[in-house]
Coordinates of C-alpha atoms and ligand atoms in Angstrom, one line a residue:
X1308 CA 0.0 0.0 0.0
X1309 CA 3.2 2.4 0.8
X1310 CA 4.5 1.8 -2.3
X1311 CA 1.7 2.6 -4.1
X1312 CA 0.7 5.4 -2.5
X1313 CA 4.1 6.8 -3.3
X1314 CA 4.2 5.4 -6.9
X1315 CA 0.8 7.7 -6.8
X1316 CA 2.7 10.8 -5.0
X1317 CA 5.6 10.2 -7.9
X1318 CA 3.5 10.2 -10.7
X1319 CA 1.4 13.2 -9.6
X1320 CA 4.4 15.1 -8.9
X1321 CA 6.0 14.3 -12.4
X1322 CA 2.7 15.9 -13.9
X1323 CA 1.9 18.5 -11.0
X1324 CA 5.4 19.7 -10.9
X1325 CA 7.6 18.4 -14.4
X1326 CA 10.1 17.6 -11.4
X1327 CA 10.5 13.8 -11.4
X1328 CA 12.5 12.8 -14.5
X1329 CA 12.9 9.1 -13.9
X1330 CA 11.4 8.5 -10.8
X1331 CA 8.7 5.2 -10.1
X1332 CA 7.3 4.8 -13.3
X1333 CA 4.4 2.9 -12.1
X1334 CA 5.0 0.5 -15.0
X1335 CA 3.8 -3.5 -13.6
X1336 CA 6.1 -5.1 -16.2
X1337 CA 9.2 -3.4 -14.6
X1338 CA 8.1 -3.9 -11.2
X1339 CA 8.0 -7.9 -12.2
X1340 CA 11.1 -7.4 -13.1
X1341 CA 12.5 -6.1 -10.5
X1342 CA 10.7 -8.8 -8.4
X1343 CA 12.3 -11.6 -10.8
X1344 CA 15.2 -13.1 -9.6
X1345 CA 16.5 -14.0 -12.6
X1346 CA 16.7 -9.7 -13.2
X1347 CA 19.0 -9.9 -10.4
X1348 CA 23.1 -10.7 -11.2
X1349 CA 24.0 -14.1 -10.7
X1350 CA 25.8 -16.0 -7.8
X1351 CA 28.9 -15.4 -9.6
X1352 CA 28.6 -11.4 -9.6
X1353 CA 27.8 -11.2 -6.3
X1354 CA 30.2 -10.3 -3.5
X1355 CA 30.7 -12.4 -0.7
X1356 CA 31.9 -9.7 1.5
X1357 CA 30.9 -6.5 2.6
X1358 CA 33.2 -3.4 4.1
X1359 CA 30.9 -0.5 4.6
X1360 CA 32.5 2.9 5.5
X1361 CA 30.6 5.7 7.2
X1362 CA 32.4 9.1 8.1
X1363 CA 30.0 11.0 10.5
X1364 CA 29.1 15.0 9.5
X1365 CA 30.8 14.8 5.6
X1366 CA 29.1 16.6 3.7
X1367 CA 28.8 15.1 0.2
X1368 CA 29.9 19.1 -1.5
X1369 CA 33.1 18.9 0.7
X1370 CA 34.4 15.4 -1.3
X1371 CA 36.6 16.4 -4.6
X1372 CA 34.6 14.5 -6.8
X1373 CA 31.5 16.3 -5.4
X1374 CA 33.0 19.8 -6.2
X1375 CA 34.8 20.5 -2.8
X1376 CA 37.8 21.6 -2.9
X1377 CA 41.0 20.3 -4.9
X1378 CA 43.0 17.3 -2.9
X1379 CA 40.5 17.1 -0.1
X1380 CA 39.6 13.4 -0.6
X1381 CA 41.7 12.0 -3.1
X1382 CA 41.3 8.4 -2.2
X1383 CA 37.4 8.9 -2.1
X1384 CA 37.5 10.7 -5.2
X1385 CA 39.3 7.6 -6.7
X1386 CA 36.6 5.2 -4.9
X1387 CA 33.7 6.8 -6.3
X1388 CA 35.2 6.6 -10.2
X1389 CA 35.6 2.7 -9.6
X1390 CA 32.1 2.2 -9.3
X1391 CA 28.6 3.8 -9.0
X1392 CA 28.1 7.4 -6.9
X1393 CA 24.7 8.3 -6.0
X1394 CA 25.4 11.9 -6.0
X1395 CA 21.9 12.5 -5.0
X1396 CA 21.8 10.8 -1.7
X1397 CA 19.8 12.2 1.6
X1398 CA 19.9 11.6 5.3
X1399 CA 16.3 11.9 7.2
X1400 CA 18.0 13.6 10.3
X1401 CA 21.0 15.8 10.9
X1402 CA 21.4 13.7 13.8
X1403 CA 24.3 10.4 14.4
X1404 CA 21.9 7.9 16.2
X1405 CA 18.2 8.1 14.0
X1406 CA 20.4 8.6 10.9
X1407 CA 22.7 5.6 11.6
X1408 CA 19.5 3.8 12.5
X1409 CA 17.5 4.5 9.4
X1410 CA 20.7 3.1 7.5
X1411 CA 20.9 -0.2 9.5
X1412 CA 16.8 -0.5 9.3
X1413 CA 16.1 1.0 6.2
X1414 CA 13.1 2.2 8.0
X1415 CA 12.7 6.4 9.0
X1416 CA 13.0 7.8 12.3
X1417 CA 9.3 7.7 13.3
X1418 CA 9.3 4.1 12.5
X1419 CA 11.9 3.2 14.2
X1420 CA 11.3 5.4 17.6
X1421 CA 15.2 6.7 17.4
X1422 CA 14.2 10.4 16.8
X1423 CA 17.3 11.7 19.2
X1424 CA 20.9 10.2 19.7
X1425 CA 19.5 9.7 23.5
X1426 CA 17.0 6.9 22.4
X1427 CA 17.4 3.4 21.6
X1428 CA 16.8 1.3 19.1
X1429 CA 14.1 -1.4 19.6
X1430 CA 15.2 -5.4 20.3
X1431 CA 12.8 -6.3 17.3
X1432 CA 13.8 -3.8 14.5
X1433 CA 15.8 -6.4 12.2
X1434 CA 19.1 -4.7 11.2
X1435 CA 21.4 -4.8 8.2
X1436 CA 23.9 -6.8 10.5
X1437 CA 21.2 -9.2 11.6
X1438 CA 19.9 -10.1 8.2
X1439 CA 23.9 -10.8 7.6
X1440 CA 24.3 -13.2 10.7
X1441 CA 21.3 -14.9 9.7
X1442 CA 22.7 -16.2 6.6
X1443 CA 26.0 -16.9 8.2
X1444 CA 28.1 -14.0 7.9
X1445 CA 30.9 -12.9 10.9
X1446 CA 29.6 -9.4 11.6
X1447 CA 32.5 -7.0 13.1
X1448 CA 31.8 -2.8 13.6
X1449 CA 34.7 -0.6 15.1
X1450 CA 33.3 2.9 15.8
X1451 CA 34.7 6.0 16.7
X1452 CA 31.9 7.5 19.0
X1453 CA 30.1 6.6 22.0
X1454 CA 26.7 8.0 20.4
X1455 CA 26.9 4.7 19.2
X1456 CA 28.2 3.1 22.4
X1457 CA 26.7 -0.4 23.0
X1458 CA 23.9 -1.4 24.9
X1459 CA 23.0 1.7 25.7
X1460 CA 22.1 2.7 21.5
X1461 CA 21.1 -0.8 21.0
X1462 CA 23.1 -0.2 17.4
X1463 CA 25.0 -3.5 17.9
X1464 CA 22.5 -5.7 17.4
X1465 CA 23.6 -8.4 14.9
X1466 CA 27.2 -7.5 15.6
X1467 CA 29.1 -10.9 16.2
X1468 CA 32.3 -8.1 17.8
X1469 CA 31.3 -4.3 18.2
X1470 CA 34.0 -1.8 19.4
X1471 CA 34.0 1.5 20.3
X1472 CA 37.6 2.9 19.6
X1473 CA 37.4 6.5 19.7
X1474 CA 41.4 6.6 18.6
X1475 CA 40.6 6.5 14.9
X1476 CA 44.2 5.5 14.1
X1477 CA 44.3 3.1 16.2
X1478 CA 40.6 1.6 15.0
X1479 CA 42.3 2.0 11.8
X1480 CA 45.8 -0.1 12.1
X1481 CA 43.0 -2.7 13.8
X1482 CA 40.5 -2.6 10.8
X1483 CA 44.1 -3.2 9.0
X1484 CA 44.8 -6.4 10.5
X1485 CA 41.6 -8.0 10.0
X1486 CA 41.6 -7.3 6.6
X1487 CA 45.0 -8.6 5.6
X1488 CA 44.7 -11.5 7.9
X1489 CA 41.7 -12.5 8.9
X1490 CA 38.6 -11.0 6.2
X1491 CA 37.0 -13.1 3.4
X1492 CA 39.4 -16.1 4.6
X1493 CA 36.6 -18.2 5.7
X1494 CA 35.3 -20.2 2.8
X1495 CA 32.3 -20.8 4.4
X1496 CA 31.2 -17.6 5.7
X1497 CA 31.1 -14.1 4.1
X1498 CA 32.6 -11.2 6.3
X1499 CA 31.3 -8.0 6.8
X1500 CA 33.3 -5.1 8.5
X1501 CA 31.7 -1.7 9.6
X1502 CA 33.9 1.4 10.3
X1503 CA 32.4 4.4 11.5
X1504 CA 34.5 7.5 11.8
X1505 CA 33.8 10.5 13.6
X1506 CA 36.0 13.4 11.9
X1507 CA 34.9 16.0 10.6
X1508 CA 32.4 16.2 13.2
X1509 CA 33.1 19.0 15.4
X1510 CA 35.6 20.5 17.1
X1511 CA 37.0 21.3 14.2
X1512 CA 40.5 20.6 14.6
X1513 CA 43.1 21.7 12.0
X1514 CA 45.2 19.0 11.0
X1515 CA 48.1 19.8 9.4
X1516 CA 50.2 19.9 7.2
X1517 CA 46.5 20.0 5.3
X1518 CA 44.9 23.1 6.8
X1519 CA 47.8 25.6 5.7
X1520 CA 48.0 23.7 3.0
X1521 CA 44.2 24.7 1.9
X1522 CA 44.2 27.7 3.1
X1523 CA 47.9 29.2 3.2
X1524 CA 47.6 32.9 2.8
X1525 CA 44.6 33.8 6.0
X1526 CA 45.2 36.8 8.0
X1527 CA 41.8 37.8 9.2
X1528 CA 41.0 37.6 12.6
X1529 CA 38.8 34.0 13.0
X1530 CA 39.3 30.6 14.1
X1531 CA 37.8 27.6 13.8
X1532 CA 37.3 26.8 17.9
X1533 CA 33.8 26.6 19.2
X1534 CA 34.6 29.6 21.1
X1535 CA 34.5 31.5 17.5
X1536 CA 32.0 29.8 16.2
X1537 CA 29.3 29.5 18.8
X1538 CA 30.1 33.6 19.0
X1539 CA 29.3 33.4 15.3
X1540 CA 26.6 31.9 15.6
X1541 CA 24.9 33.5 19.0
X1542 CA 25.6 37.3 18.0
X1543 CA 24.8 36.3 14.1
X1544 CA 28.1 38.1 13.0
X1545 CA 28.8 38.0 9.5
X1546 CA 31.4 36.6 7.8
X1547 CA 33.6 37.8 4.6
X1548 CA 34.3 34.9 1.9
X1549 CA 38.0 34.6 3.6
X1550 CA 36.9 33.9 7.1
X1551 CA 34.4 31.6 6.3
X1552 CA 36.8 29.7 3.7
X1553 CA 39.3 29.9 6.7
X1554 CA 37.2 27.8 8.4
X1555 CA 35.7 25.7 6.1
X1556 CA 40.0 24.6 5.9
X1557 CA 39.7 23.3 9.1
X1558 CA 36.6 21.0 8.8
X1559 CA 38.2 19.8 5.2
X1560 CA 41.3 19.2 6.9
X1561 CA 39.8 16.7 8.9
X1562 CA 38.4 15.2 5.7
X1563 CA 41.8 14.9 4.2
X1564 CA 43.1 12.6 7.3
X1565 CA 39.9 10.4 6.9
X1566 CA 40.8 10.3 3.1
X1567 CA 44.0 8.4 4.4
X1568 CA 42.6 6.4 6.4
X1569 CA 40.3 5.2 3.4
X1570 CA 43.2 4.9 1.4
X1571 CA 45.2 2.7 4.3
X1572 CA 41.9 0.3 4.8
X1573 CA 41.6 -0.5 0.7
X1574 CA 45.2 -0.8 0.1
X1575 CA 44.6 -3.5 2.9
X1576 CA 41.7 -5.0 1.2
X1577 CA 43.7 -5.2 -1.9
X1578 CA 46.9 -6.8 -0.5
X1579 CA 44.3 -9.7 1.3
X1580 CA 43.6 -11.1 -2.0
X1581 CA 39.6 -10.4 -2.0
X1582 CA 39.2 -7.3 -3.3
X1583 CA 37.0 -9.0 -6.3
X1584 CA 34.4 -10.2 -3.7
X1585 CA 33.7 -7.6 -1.5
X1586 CA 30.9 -5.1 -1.7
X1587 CA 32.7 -1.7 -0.6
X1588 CA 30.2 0.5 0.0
X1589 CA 31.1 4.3 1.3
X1590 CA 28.7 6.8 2.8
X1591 CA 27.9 9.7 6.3
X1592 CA 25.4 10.1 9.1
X1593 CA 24.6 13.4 7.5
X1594 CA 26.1 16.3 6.6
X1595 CA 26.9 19.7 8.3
X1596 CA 25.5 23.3 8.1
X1597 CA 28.3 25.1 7.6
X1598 CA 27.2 28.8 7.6
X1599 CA 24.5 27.8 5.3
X1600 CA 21.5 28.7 7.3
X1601 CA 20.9 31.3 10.8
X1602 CA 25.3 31.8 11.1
X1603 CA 25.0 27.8 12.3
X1604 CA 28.3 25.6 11.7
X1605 CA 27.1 22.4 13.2
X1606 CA 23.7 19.9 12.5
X1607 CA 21.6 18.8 15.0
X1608 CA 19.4 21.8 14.4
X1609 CA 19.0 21.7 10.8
X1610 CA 17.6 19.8 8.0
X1611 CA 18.5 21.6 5.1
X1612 CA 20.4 20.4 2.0
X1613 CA 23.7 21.2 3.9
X1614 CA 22.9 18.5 6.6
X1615 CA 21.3 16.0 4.7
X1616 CA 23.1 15.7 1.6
X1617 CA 25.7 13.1 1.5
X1618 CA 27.5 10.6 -0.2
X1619 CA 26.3 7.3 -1.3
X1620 CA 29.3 5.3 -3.2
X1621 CA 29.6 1.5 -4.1
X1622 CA 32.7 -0.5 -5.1
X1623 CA 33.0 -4.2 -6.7
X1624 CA 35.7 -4.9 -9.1
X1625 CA 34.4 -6.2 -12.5
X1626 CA 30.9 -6.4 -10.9
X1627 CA 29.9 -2.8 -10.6
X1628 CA 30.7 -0.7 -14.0
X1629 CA 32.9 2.1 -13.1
X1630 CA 32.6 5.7 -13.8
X1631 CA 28.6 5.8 -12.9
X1632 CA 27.5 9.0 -11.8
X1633 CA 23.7 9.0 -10.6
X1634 CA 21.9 11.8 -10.4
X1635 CA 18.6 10.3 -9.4
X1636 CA 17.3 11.7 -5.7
X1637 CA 18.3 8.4 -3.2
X1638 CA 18.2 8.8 0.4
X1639 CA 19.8 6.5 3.2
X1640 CA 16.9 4.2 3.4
X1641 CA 17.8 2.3 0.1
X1642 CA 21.7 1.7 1.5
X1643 CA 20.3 -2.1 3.3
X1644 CA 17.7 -2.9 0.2
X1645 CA 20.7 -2.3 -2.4
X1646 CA 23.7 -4.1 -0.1
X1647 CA 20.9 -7.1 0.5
X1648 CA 20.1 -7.9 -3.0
X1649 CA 23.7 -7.4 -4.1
X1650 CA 24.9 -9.7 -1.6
X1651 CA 21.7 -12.6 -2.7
X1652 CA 20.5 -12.4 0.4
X1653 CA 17.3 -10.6 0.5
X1654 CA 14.9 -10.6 -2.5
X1655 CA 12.0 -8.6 -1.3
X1656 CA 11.5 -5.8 -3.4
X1657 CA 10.7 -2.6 -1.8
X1658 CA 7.7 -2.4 0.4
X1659 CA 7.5 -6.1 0.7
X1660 CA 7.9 -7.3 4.0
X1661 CA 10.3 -10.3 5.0
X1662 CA 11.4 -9.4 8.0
X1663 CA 8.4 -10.0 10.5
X1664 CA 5.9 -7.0 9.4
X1665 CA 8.4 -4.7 9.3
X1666 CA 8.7 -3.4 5.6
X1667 CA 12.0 -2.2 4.5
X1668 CA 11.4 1.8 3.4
X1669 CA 14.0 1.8 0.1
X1670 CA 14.8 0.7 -2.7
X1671 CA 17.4 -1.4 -4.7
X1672 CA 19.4 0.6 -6.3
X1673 CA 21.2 -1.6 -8.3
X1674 CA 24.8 -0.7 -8.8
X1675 CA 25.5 -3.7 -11.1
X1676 CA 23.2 -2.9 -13.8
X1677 CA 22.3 0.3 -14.7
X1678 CA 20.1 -0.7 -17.4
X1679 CA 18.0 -2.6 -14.9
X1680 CA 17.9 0.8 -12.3
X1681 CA 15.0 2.0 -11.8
X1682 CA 15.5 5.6 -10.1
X1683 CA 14.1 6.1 -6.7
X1684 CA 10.9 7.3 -5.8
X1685 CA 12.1 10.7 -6.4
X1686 CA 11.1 11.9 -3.3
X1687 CA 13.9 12.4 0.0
X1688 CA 12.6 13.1 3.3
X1689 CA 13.9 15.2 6.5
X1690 CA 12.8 15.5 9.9
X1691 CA 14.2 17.4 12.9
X1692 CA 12.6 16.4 16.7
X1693 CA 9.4 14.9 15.7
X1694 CA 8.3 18.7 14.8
X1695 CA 9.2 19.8 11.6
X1696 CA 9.1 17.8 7.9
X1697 CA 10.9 18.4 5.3
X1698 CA 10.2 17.0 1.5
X1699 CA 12.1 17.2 -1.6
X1700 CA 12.1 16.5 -5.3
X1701 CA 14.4 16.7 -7.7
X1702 CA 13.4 20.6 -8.3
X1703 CA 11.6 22.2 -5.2
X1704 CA 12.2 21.8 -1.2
X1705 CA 9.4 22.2 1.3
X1706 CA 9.4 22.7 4.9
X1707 CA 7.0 22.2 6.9
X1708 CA 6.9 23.6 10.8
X1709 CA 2.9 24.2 11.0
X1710 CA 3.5 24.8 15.1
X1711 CA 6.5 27.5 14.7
X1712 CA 9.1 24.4 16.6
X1713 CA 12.3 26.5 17.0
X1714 CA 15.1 23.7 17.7
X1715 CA 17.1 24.0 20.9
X1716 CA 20.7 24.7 19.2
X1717 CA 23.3 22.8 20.4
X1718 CA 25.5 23.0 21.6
X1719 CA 24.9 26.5 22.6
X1720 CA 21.5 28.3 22.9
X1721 CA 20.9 30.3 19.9
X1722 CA 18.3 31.5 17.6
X1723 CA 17.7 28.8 14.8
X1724 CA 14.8 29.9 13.2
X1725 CA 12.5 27.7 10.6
X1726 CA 9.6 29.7 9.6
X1727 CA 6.3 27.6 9.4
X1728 CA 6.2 27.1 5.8
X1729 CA 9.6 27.5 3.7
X1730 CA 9.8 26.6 0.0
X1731 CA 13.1 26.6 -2.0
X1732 CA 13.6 26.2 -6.0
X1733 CA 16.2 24.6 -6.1
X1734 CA 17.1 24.9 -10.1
X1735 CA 18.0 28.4 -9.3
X1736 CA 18.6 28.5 -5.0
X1737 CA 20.4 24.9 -4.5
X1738 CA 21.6 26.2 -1.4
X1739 CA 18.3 26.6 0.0
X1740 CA 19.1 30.5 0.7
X1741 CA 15.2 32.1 -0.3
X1742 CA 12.0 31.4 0.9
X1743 CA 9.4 31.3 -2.3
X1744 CA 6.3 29.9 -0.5
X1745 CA 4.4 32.9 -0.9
X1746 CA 4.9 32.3 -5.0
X1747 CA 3.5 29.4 -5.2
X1748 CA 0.5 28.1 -3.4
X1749 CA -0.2 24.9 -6.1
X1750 CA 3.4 23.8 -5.3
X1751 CA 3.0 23.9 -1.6
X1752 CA 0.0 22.4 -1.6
X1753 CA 0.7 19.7 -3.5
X1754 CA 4.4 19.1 -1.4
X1755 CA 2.2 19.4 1.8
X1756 CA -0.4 16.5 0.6
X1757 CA 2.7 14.2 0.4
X1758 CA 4.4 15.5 3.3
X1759 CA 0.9 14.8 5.0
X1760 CA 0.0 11.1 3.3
X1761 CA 4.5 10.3 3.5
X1762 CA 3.7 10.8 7.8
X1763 CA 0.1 8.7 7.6
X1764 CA 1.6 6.0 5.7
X1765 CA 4.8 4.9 8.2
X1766 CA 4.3 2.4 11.5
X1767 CA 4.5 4.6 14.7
X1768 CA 7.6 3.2 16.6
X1769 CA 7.8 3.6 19.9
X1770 CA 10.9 5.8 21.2
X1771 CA 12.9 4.3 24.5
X1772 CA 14.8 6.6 26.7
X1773 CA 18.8 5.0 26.5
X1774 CA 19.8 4.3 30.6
X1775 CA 23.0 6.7 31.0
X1776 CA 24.9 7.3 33.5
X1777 CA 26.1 10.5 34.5
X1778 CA 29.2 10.6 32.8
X1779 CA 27.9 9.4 29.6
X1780 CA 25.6 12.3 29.7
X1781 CA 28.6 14.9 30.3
X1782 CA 30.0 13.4 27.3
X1783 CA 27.1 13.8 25.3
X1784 CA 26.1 17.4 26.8
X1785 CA 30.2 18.0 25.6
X1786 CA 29.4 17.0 21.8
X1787 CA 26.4 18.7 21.7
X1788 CA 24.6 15.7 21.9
X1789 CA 21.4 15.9 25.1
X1790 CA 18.2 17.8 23.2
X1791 CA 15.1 18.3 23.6
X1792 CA 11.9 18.2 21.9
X1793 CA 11.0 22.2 22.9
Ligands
ZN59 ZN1 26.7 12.2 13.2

């Protein structure tokens, strides 16, 4: 019934709005294909391992290949010319937890309860790591926060070994050894490895000799310390193009030394010998404001374009053509549906349920076969605290904030302000910089309908309060991390 409804919301949109290009096409034959196994590559394309990268807060803009700036992410650039970039891709929250959730559930926030990184995720959602143990894979995550600490987040489940290593060299020289000793050499059982970094995330640390390197010639008066930017952002000053690229160095920098890091964990891959068979697939939480909207650096109060947008890349040699660039609008709930059917080990096609009721929200995207791609719904959602919606298409962005919510901004208190309705073209205004509701009433009527039958259409999960202890809640106060609703 979801599916249709949005195959409905697609088509109307395509003709309401000339917005959709190739999104559902509604066509029967070409959803029996897709539900045809024989569609689907054979054993002998698929990988039998899986090494999926996350880097929290990278914005997809800030990557080389992206259009960021020169020598950033080298590496990534590389990895997303060996195989297929979804440079369309969306986050439903600017926000570690709910995002990370939606990516391991394939199911949105309200589904899924886990609308703040305090929460937890439920014992019965069925998780991308789960679905792997089932069918015999050894499931190993290292990750480099404590937002995704354990127990407490409930983000382990299906994890055969989860770590929390918040020394992301050290998490790397580990990741090292598993993959040039230990990954893929099981002939009976696939591997899959997660790695979840933390930089760029804030503080933005300047690492060198990248920084100066960016950004040699600055001699205004700003830094990129919270202290600067939370007085940025508090007494809304305004920056010249130099300061704000001054900055901007900073968070890159920290881009550049998870570029390496990249680099170090493939070169490993390639030295074990199974490079061929493993999935790599390469992607972020969310993204980060950075100036973009109210003089706000960080996330966890927005959901515009600059927090959701980021990048979606997968990697198998001689499987996956290289060189695809897909501009079709994806968002993070079609990461497990694509990494399932690649891998043979799920065959429900989206909105199908085989996994107790619980229907996985994306779609395949089919790396392998372009011809067979059908493009998304073309449709991405946001959401920020249970309060405001967000919807876009490929051409137009609508917000919608009918009760006036102004987020608590973390981690200082500061006007963030999201007017009750906010539309954005974004053929002209990608940035999402000027407010065109008052233009045009067919648009936002049409956006709100979907907005309003996207909400009716998803299960209601119930959200559970995480048990922490004081000093987990310091740390989380420190990061900018305990919210509210109000
Ligand atoms: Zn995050």
């Amino acid at each position: 019934m979801w599916r249709l409804v949005l195959v409905l919301f697609a088509v109307l949109l395509a003709g309401a709005l000339g917005a959709c290009g190739e999104a559902a096409s509604g066509n029967p034959q070409e959803d029996q294909d897709r539900a045809d196994p024989a569609a689907r590559p054979g054993p002998e394309a698929r990988a039998r391992n899986l090494l999926l990268i996350t880097v929290d807060t990278l914005r997809a803009d800030h990557l080389g290949y992206a259009g960021g700036r020169a020598a950033v992410s080298p590496r990534i650039d590389e990895l997303a010319a060996e195989g297929a970039s979804f440079d369309q891709c969306h986050a439903p929250m600017g926000m570690t937890l709910p995002s990370v959730t939606t990516l391991m559930t394939s199911r949105y926030p309200d589904e899924t309860g886990v609308r703040r990184n305090s929460q937890k995720v439920a014992p019965d959602e069925v998780t991308l790591a789960e679905r792997l143990a089932d069918v015999g894979f050894r499931t190993r995550a290292m990750v480099a926060t404590s937002v995704l600490q354990p127990h407490a987040s409930n983000i382990e489940q299906g994890f055969d070994d989860y770590r929390v290593i918040e020394q992301e060299g050290w998490m790397t020289d580990h990741a090292i050894q598993i993959l040039k000793h230990d990954f893929g050499k099981d002939p009976a059982r696939g591997d899959f490895l997660w790695m979840h970094y933390m930089d760029p995330h804030q503080p933005y640390e300047a690492v060198e000799p990248f920084a100066s390197a960016f950004d040699p010639d600055y001699a205004g008066p700003w830094d990129a310390t919270e202290e600067s930017l939370q007085r940025i952002f508090v007494e809304k000053i305004d920056l010249d193009a130099d300061d704000l690229d001054h900055i901007k160095a900073a968070y890159d920098s920290q881009i550049r030394r998870i570029d390496l890091y990249v680099r170090w964990l493939l070169m490993a891959l390639a030295s074990s010998g199974h490079e061929q068979e493993t999935l790599v697939v390469f992607t972020a939480d969310h993204g980060e404001d950075l100036y973009d909207h109210n003089h706000f650096f960080y996330h966890g109060s927005s959901l515009y374009r600059s927090v959701t947008h980021v990048p979606l890349l997968f990697r198998q040699p001689g499987t996956i053509p290289t060189g695809q660039r897909v501009t079709d609008l994806v968002e993070l709930v079609d990461v497990m549906p694509t990494i399932l059917t690649h891998l043979g080990v799920s065959a429900a096609p989206p909105g199908v349920s085989d996994s107790g009721g619980r229907p996985l929200r994306g779609h395949d995207l089919a790396p392998t076969d372009p011809e067979r791609r059908r493009a998304g719904r073309g449709l991405a959602f946001a959401q920020l605290a249970g309060r405001v919606y967000g919807v876009r298409t490929p051409d137009w962005f609508y917000v919608s904030n009918p009760s006036g919510f102004m987020p608590k901004s973390i981690p200082v208190e500061g006007r963030y302000t999201i007017e009750r309705r906010e539309l954005y073209d974004l053929r002209t205004d990608p940035r999402e910089q000027v407010n065109i509701v008052e233009e045009h009433a067919d648009v936002v009527q049409q956006l709100e309908r979907v907005l309003t039958d996207w909400k009716g259409s998803l299960d209601q999960g119930a959200s559970q309060d995480q048990d922490l202890d004081a000093e987990t809640l310091r740390m989380l106060e420190q990061l900018g991390y305990v919210e509210d609703d109000h």
